[in-house]
C-alpha positions as YAML, in Angstrom:
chain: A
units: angstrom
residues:
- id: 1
  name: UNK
  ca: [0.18, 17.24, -29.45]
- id: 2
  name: UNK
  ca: [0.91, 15.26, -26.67]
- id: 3
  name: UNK
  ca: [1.83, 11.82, -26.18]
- id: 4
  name: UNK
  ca: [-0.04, 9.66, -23.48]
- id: 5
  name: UNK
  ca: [-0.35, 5.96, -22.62]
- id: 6
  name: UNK
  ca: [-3.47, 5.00, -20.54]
- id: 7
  name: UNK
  ca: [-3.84, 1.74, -18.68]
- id: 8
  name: UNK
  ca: [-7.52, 0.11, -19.24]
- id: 9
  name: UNK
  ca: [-8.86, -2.76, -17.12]
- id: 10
  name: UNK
  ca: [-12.55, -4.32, -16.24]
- id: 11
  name: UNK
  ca: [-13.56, -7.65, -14.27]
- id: 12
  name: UNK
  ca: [-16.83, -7.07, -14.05]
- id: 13
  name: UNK
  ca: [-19.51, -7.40, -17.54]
- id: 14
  name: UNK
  ca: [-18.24, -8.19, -20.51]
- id: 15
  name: UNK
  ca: [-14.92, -6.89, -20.22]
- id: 16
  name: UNK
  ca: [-14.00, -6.65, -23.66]
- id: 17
  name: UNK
  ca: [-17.22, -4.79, -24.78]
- id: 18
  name: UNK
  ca: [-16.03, -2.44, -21.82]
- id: 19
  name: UNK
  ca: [-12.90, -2.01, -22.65]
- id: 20
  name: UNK
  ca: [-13.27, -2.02, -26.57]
- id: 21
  name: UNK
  ca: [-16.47, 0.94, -25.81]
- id: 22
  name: UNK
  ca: [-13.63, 2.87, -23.31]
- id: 23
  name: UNK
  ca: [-11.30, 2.99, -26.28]
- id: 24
  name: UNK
  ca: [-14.29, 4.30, -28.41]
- id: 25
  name: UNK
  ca: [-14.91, 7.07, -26.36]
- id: 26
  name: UNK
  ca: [-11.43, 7.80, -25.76]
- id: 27
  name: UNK
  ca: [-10.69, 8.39, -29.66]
- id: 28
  name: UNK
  ca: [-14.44, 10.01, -29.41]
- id: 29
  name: UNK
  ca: [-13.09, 12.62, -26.49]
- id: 30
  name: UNK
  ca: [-9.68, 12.65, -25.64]
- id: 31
  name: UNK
  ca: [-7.17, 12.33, -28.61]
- id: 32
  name: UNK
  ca: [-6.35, 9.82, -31.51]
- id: 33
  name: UNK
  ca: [-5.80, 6.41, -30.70]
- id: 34
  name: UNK
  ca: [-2.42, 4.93, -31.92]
- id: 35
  name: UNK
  ca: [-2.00, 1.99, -30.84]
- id: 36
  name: UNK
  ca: [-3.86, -0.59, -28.18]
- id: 37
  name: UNK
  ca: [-1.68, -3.32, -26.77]
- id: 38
  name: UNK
  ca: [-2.64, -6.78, -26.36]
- id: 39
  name: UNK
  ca: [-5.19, -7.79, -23.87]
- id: 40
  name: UNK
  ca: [-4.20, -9.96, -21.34]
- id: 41
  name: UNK
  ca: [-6.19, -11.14, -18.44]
- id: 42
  name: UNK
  ca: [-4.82, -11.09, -14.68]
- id: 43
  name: UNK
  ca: [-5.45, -11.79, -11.10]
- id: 44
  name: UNK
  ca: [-7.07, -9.09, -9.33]
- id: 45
  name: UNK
  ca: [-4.47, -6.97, -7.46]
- id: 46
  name: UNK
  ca: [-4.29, -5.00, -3.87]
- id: 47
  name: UNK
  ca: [-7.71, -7.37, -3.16]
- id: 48
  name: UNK
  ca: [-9.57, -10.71, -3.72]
- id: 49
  name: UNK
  ca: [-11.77, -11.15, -6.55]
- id: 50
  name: UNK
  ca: [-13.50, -14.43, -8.41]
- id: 51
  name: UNK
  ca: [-13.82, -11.78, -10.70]
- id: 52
  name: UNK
  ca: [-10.45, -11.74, -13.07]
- id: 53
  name: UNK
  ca: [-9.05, -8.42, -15.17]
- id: 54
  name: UNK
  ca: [-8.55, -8.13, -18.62]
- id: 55
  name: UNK
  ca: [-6.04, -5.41, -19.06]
- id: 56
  name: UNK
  ca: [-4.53, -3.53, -21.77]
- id: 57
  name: UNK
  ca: [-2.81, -0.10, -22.54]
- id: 58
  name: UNK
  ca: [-3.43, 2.49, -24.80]
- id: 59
  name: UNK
  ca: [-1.79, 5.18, -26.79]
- id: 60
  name: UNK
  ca: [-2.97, 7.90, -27.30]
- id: 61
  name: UNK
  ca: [-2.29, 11.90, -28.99]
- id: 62
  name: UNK
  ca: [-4.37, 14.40, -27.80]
- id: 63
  name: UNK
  ca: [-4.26, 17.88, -27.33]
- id: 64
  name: UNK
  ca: [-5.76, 18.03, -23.81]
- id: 65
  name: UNK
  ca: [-4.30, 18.93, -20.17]
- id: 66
  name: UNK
  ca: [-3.28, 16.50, -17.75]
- id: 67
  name: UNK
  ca: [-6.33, 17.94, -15.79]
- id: 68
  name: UNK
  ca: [-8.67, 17.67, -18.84]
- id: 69
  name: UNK
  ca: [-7.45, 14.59, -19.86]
- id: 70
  name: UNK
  ca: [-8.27, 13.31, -15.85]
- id: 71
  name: UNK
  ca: [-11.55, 14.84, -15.74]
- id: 72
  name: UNK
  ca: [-12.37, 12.79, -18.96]
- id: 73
  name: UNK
  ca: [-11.52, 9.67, -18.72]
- id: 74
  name: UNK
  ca: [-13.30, 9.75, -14.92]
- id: 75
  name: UNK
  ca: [-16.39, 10.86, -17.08]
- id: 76
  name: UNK
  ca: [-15.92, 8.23, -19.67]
- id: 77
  name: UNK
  ca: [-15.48, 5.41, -16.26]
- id: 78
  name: UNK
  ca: [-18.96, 7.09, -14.99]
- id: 79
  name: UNK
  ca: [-20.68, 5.92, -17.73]
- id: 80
  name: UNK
  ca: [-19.31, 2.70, -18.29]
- id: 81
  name: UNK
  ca: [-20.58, 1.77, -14.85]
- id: 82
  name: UNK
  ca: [-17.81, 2.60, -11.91]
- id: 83
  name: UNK
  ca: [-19.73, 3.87, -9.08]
- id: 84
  name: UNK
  ca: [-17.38, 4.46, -6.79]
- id: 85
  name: UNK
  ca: [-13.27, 5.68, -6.49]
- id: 86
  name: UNK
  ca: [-11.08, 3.02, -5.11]
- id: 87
  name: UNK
  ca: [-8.10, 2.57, -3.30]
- id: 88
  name: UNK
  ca: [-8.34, 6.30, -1.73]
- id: 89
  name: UNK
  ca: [-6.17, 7.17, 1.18]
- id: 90
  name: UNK
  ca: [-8.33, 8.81, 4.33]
- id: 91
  name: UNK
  ca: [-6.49, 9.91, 7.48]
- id: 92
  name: UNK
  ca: [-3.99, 7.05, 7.01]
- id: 93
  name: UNK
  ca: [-6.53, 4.34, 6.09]
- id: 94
  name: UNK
  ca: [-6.71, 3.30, 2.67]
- id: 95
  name: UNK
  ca: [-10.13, 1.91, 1.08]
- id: 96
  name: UNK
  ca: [-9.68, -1.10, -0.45]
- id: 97
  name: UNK
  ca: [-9.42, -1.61, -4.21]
- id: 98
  name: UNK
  ca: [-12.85, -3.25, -5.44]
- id: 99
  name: UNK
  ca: [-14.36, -4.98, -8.48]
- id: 100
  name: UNK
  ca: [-14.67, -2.63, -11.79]
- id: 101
  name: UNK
  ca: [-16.82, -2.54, -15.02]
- id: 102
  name: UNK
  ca: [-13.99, -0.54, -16.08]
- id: 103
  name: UNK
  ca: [-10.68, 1.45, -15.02]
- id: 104
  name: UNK
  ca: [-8.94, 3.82, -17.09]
- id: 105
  name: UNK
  ca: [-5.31, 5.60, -15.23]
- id: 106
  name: UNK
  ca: [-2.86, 7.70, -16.86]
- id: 107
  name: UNK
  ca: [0.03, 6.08, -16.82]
- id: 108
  name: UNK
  ca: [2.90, 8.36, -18.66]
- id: 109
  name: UNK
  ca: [1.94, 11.54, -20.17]
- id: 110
  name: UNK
  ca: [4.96, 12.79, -22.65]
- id: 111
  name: UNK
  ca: [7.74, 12.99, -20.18]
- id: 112
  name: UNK
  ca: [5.56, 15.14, -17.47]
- id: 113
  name: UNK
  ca: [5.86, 14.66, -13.97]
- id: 114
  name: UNK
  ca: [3.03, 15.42, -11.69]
- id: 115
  name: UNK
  ca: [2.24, 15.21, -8.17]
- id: 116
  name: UNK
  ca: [-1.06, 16.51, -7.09]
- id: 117
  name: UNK
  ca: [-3.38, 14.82, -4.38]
- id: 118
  name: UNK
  ca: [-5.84, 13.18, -7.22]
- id: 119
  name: UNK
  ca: [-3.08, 13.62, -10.25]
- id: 120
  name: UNK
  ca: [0.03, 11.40, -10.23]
- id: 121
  name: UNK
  ca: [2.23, 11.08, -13.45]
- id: 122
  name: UNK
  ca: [3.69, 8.93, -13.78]
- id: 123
  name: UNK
  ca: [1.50, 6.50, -12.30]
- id: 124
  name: UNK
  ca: [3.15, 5.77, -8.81]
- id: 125
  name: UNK
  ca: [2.22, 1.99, -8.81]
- id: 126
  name: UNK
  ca: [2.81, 0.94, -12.31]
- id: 127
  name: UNK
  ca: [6.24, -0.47, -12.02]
- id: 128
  name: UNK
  ca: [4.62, -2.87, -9.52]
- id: 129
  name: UNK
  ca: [2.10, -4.16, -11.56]
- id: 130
  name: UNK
  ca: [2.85, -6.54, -14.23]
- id: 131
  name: UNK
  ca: [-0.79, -6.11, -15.78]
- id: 132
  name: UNK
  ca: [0.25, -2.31, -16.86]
- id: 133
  name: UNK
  ca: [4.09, -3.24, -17.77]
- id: 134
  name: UNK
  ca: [3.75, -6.18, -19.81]
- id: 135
  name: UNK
  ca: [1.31, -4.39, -22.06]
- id: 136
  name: UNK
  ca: [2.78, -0.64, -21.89]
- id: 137
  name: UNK
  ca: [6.23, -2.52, -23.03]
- id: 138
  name: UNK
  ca: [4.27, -4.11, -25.63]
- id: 139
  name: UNK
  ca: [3.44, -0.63, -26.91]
- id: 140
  name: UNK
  ca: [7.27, 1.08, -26.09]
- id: 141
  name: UNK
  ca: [9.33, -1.25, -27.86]
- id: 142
  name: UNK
  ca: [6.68, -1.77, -30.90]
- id: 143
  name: UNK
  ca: [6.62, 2.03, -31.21]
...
């Protein structure tokens, strides 16, 4: 079994139905859930928003790949209403980040270290973002 913590976020619905049905569907699909962190709500960052994040992480043991573990939280984002990827990097351009019904990243994933084009663990920009820190040290140090 593997050990994983997954960032969650949503600013658009009712974020904590979102974010309370992501964790659902993550015990449903991808492993037992351990332990959820606090939920805290933020700022949008990397673009401007009305719409503010409520954010949380998750821990989770499952028995899937990195790549299986990807390809189902992406499905698990599909139906909870993200349309589109975000923040994608084309020929030196990168899209902007955008509003979200909901946002689930792999942040750490045992102590694996990955580095494919649409697979990066640990997550590159998570030291930069207080929303995933403050709740993924919520989980570390209450572990």
């Amino acid at each position: 079994m593997h050990k994983v913590y997954l960032g969650l976020g949503s600013n658009l619905g009712n974020r904590e139905e979102l974010i309370r049905q992501s964790v659902t569907l993550i015990a449903e699909r991808a492993g037992k859930v351990l332990k959820l962190s606090s939920l805290i709500e933020t700022t949008p960052w990397g673009f401007e928003s009305e719409n503010r994040f409520l954010n949380g992480v998750v821990l989770i043991e499952t028995e899937l790949t990195p790549r299986q573990l990807l390809n189902a939280t992406q499905q698990i984002e599909r139906e909870l209403g993200k349309r589109r990827k975000h923040a994608t990097k084309r020929k030196s351009q990168c899209v902007r980040y955008s509003d979200r019904p909901i946002d689930i990243d792999i942040l750490l994933y045992d102590d694996l270290t990955i580095d494919e084009p649409d697979l990066k663990i640990p997550h590159p920009l998570m030291h930069e973002r207080d929303f995933v820190m403050t709740p993924l040290n919520e989980l570390i140090h209450n572990n």
